[in-house]
PDB file of C-alpha atoms in Angstrom:
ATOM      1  CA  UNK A   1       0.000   0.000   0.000  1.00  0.00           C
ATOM      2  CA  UNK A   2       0.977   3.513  -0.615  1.00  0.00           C
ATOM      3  CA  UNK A   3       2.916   4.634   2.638  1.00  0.00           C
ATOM      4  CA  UNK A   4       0.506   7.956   2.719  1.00  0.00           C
ATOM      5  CA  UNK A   5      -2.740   5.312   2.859  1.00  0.00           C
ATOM      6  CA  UNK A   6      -1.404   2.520   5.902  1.00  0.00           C
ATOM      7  CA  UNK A   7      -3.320   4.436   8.751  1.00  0.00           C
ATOM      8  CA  UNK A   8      -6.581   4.982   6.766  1.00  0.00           C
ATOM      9  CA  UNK A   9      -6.154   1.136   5.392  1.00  0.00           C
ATOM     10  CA  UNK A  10      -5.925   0.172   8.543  1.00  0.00           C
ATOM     11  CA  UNK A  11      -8.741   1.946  10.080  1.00  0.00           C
ATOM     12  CA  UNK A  12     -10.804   0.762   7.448  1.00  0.00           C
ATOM     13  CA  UNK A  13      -9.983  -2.643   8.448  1.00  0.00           C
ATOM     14  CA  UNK A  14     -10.351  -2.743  12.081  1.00  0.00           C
ATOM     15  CA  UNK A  15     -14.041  -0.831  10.999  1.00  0.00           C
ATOM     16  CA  UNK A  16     -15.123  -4.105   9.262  1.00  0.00           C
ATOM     17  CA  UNK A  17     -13.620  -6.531  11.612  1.00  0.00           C
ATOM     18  CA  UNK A  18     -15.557  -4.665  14.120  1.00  0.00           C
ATOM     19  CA  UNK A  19     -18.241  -4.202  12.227  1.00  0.00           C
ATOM     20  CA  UNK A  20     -18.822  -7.885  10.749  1.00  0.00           C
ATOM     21  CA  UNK A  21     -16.797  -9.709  13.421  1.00  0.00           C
ATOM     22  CA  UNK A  22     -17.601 -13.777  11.833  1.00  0.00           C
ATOM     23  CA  UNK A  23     -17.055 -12.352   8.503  1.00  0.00           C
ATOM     24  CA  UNK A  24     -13.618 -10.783   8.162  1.00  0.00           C
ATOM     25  CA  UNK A  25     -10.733 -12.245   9.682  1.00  0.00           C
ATOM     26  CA  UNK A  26      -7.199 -10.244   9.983  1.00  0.00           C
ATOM     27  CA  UNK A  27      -4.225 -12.337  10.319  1.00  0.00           C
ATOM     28  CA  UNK A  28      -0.850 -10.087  11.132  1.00  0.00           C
ATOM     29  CA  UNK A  29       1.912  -9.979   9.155  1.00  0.00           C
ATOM     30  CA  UNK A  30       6.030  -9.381   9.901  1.00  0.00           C
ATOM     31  CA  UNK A  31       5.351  -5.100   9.400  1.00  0.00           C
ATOM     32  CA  UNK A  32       2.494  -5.497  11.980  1.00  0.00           C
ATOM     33  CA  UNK A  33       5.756  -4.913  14.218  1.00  0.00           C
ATOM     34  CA  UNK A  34       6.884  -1.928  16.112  1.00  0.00           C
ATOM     35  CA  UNK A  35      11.079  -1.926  14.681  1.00  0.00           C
ATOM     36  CA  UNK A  36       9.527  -2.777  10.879  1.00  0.00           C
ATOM     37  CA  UNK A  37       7.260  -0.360  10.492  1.00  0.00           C
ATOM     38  CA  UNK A  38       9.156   2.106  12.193  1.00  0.00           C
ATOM     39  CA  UNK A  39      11.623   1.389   9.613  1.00  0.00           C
ATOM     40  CA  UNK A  40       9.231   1.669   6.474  1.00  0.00           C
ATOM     41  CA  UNK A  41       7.898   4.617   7.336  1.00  0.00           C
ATOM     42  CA  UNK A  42       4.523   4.424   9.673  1.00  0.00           C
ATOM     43  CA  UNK A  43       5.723   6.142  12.750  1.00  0.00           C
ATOM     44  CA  UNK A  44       5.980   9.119  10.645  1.00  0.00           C
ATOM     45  CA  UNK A  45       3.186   9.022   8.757  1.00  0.00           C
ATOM     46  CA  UNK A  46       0.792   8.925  11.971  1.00  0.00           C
ATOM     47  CA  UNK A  47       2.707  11.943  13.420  1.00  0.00           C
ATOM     48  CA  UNK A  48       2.601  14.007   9.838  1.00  0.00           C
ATOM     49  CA  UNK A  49      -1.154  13.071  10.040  1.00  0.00           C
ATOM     50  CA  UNK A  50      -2.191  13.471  12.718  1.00  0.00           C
ATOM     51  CA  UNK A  51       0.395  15.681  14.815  1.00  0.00           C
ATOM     52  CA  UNK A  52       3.270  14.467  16.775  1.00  0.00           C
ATOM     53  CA  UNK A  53       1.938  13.474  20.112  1.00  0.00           C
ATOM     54  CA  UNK A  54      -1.719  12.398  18.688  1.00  0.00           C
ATOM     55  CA  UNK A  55       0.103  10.658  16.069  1.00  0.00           C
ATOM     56  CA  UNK A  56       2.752   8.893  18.676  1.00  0.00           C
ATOM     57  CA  UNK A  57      -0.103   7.986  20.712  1.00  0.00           C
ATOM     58  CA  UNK A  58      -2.450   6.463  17.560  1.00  0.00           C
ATOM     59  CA  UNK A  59       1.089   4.429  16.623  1.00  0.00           C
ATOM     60  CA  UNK A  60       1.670   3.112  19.657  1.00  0.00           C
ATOM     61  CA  UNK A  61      -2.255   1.998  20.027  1.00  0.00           C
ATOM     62  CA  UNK A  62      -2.025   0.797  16.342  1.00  0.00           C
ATOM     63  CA  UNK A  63       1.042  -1.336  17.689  1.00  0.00           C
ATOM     64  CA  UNK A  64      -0.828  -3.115  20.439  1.00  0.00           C
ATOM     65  CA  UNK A  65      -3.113  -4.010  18.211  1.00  0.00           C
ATOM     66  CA  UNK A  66      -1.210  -5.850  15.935  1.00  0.00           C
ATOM     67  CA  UNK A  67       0.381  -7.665  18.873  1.00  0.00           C
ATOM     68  CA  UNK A  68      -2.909  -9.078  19.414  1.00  0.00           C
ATOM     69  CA  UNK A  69      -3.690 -10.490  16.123  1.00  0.00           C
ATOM     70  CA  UNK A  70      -3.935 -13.644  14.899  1.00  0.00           C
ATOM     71  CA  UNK A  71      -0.713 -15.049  13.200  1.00  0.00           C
ATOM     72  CA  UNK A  72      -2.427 -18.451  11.374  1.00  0.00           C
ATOM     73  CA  UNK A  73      -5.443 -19.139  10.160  1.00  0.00           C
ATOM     74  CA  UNK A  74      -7.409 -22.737   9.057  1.00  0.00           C
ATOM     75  CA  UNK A  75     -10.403 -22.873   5.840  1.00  0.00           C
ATOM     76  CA  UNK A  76     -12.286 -25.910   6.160  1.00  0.00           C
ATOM     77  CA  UNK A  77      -9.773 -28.073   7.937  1.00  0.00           C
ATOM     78  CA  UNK A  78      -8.106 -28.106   4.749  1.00  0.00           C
ATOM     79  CA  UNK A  79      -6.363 -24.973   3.893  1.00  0.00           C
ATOM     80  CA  UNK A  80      -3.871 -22.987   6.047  1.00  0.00           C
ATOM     81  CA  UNK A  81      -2.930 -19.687   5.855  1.00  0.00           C
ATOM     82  CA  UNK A  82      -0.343 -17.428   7.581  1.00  0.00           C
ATOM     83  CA  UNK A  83       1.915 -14.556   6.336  1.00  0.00           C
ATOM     84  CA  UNK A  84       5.016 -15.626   5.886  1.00  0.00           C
ATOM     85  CA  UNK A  85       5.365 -19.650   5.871  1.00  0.00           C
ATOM     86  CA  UNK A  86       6.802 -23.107   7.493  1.00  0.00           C
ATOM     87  CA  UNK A  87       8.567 -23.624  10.608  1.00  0.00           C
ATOM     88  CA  UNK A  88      11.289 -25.889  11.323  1.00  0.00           C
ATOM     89  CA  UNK A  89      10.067 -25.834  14.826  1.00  0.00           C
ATOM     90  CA  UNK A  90       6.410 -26.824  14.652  1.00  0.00           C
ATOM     91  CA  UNK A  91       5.712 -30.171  15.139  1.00  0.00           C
ATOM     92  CA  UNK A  92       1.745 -29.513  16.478  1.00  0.00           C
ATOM     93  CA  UNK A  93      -0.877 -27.049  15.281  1.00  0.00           C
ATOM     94  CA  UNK A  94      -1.554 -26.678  19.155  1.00  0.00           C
ATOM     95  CA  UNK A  95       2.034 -24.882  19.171  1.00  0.00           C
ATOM     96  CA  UNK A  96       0.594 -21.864  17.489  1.00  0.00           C
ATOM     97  CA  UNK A  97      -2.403 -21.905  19.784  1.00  0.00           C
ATOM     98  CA  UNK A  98      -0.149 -21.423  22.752  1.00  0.00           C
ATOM     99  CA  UNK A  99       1.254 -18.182  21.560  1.00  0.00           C
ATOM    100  CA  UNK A 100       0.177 -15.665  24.494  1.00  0.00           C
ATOM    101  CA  UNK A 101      -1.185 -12.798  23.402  1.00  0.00           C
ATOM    102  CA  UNK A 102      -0.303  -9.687  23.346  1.00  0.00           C
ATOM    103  CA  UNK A 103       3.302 -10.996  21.786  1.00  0.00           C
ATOM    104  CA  UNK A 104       5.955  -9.179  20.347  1.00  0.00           C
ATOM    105  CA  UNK A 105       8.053 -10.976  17.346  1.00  0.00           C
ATOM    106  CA  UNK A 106      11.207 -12.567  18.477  1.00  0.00           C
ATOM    107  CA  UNK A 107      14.129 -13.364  16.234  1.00  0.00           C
ATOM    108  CA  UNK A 108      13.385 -17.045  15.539  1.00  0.00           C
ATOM    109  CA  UNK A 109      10.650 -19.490  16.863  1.00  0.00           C
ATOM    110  CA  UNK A 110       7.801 -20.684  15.582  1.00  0.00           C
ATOM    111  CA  UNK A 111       6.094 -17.187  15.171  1.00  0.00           C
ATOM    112  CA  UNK A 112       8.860 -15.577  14.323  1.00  0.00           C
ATOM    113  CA  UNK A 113       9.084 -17.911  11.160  1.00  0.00           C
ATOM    114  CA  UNK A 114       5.505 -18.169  10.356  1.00  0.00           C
ATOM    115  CA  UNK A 115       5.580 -14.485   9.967  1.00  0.00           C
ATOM    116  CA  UNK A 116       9.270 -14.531   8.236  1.00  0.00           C
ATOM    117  CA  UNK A 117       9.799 -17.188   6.381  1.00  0.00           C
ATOM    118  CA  UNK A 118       9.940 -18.007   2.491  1.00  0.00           C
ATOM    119  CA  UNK A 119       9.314 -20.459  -0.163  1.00  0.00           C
ATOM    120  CA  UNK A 120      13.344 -21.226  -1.602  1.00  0.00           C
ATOM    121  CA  UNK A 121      14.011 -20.216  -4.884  1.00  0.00           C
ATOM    122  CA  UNK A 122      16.273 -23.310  -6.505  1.00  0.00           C
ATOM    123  CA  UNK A 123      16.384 -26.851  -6.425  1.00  0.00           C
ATOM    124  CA  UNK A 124      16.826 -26.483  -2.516  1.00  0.00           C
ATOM    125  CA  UNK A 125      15.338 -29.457  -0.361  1.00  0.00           C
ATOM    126  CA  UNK A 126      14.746 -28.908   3.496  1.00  0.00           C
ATOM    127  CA  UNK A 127      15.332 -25.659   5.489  1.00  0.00           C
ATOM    128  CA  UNK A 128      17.879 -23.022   4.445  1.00  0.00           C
ATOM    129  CA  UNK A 129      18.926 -19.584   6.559  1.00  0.00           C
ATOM    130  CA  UNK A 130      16.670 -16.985   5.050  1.00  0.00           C
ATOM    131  CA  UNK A 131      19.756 -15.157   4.084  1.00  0.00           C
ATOM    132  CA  UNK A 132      18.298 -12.253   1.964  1.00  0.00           C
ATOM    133  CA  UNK A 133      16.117 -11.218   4.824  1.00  0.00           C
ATOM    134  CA  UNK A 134      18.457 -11.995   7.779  1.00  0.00           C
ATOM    135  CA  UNK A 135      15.981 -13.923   9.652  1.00  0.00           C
ATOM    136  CA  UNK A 136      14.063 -17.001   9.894  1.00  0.00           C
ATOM    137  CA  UNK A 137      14.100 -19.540   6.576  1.00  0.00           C
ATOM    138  CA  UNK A 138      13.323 -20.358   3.490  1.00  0.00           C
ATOM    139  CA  UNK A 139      11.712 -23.905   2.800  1.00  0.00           C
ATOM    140  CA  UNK A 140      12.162 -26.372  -0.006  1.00  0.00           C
ATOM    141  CA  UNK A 141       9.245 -28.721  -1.575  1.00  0.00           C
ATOM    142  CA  UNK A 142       9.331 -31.094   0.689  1.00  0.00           C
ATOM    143  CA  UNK A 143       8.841 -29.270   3.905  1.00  0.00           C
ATOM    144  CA  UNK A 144       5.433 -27.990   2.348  1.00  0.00           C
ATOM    145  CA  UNK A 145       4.802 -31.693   1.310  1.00  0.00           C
ATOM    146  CA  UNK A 146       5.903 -32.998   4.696  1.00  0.00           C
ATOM    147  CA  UNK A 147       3.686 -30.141   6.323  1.00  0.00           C
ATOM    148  CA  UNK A 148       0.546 -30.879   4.253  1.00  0.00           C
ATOM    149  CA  UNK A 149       0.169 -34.720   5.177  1.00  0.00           C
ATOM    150  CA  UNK A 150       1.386 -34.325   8.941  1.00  0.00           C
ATOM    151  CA  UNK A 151      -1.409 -32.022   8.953  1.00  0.00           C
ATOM    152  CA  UNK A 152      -3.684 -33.343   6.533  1.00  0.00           C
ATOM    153  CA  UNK A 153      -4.332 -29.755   4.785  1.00  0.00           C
ATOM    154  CA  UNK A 154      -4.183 -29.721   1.371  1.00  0.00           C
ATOM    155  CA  UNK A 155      -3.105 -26.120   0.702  1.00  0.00           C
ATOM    156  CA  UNK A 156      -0.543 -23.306   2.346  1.00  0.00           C
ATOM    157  CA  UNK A 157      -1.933 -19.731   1.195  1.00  0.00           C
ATOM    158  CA  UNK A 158       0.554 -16.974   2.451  1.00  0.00           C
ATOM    159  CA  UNK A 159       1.600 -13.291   1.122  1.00  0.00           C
ATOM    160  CA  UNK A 160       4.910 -11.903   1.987  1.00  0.00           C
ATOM    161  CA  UNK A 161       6.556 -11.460  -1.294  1.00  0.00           C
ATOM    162  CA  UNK A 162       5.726  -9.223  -4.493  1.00  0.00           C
ATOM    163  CA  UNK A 163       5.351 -11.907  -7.394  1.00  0.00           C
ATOM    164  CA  UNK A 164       4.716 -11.370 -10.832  1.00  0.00           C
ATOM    165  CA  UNK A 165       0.761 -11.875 -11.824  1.00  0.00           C
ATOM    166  CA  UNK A 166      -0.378 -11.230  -8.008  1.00  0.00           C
ATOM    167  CA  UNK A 167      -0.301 -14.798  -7.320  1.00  0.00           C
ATOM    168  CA  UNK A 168       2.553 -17.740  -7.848  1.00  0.00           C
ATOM    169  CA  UNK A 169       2.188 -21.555  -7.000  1.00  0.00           C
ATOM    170  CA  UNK A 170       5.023 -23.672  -5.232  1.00  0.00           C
ATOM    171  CA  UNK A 171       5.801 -27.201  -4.505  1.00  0.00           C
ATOM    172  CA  UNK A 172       3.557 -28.483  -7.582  1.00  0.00           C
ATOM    173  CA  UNK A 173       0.475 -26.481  -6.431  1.00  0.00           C
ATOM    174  CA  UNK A 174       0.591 -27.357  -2.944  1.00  0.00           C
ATOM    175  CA  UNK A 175       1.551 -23.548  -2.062  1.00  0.00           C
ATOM    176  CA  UNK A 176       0.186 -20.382  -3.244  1.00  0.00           C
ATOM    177  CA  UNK A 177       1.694 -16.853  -2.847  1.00  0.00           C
ATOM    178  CA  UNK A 178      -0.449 -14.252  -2.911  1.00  0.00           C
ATOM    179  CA  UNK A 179       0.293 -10.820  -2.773  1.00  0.00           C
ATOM    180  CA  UNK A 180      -2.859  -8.391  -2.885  1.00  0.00           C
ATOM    181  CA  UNK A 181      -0.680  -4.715  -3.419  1.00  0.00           C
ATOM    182  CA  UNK A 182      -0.733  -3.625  -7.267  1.00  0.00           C
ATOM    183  CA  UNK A 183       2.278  -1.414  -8.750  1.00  0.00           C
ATOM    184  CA  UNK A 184       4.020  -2.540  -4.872  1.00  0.00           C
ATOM    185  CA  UNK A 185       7.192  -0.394  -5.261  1.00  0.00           C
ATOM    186  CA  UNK A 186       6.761   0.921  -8.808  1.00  0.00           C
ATOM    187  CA  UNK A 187       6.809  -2.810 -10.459  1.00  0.00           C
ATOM    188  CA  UNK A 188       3.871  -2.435 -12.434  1.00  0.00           C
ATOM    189  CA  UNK A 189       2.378  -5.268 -11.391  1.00  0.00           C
ATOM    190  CA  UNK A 190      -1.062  -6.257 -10.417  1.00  0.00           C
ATOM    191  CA  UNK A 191      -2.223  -7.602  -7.610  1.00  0.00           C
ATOM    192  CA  UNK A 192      -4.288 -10.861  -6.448  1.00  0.00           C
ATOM    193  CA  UNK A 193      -7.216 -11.874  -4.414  1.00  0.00           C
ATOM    194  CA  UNK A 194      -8.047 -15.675  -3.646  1.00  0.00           C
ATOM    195  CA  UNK A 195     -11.765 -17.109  -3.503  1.00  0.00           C
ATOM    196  CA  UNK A 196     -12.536 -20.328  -2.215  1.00  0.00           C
ATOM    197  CA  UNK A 197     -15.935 -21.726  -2.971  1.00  0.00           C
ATOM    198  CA  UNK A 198     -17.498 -24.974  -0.696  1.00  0.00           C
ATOM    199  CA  UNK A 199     -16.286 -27.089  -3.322  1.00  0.00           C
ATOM    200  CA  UNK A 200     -12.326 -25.918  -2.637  1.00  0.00           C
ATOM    201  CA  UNK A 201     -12.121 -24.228  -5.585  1.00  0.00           C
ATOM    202  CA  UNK A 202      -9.747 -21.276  -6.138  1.00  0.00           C
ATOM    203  CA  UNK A 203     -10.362 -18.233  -8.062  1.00  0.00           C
ATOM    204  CA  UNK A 204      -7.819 -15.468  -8.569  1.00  0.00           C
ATOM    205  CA  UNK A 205      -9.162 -12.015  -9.150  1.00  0.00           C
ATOM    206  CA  UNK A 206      -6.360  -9.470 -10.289  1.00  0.00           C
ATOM    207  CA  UNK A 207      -6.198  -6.246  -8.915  1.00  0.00           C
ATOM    208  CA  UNK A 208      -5.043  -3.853 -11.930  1.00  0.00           C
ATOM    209  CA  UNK A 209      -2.659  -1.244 -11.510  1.00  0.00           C
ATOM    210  CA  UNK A 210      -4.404   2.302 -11.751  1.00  0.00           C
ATOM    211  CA  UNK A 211      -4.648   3.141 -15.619  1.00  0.00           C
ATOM    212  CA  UNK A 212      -3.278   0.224 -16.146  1.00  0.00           C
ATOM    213  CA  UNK A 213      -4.187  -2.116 -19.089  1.00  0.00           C
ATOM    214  CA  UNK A 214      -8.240  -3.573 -19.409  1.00  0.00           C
ATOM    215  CA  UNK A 215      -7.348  -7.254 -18.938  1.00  0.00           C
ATOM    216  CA  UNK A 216      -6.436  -6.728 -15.747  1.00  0.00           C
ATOM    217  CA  UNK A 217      -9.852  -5.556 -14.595  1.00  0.00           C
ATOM    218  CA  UNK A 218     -11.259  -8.979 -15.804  1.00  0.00           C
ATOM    219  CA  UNK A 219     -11.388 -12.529 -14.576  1.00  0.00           C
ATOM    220  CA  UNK A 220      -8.328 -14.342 -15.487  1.00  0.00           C
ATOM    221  CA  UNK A 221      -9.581 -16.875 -18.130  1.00  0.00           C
ATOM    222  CA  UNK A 222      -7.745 -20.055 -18.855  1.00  0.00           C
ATOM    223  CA  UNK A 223      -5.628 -22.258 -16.232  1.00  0.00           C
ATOM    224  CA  UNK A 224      -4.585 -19.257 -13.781  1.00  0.00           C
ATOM    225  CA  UNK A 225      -8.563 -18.800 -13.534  1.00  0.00           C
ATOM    226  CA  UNK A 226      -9.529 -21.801 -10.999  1.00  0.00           C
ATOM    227  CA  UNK A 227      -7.586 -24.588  -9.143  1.00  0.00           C
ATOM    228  CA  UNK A 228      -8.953 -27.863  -7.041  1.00  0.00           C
ATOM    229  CA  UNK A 229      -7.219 -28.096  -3.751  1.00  0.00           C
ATOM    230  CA  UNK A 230      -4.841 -31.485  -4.849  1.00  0.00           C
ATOM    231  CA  UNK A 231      -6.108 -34.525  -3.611  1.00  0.00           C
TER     232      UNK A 231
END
């Protein structure tokens, strides 16, 4: 989102959470954290907005917020989503419902890498240091495989990363990036929004970048349209 919109985007969101609690579900992500956003800009934009001690106050509320959000989420007892990815260190689903909230994000642990972690780019099998971000890890294949049938889910959904179409599959469809912020950093790229219907089917909607070209505006036809949950 554009830096000048994250309070108002936020705002909006908390509105409709409170406003249609069983309907809209917020799951946090690693910049719902007091030394990232600091670092990309939200501090300031609160106290340019809003004046320097309203605007300290409103980030510092904002902030204890986010430390009580979710950090996983479960569709159907077959689809799990979170914002970053796998963990090396969780063995049961139960682990994630022990987090205490309010939490900050440590360096490594379980939430630390489900809000941190990536999908490895390569032929790499098993768990890798997350070296471009200097935290957490990035996963090969087979973790997501392994995850999947410990868990018996059939799909990871997660964000984290700009991608180009708004949405990118992993580990022969058994992972799906999707990242919802069009023209993120001047790309030109769309973004993506997921649908599941009660038959597990996915749709992918793209979110055009302003003036950007018609086709984006439409329903993606052809295979990037729809995919079944693998069996």
């Amino acid at each position: 989102m554009h830096i000048k919109c994250v309070a108002k985007v936020i705002t909006l969101l908390l509105a409709l959470k409170t406003r249609y609690p069983e309907n809209v579900h917020l799951l946090r992500g690693n910049h719902e954290c007091r030394t990232v956003n600091v670092r990309y800009g939200f501090y300031g934009e609160c106290r340019s907005r809003y004046g320097l001690l309203t605007g300290a106050r409103l980030w510092r509320a904002f902030n204890r917020t986010f430390d009580c959000m979710p950090v996983a989420a479960v569709i159907g007892g077959l689809i799990f989503c979170t914002h970053g990815g796998l963990s090396p260190d969780l063995h049961h689903i139960a682990q994630i419902d022990r987090i205490r909230r309010p939490a900050t994000v440590p360096r490594r642990g379980v939430l630390c890498d489900l809000l941190w972690s990536d999908p490895a780019t390569g032929p790499i099998q098993g768990w890798r240091k997350n070296v471009r971000r200097n935290v957490s890890y990035v996963f090969g294949a087979d973790r997501v495989t392994d995850f999947l049938s410990r868990f018996r889910f059939k799909l990871v959904v997660r964000a984290h990363q700009c991608v180009e179409g708004g949405y990118q599959f992993f580990a022969g469809r058994k992972l799906v990036t999707v990242f919802s912020a069009p023209d993120y950093n001047g790309y030109g790229l769309p973004g993506a929004v997921m649908s599941v219907n009660k038959h597990v089917k996915c749709t992918f909607q793209l979110i055009p970048v302003a003036g950007g070209a018609a086709q984006n505006k439409r329903w993606i036809a052809g295979r990037r349209t729809a995919s079944k949950i693998p069996k």
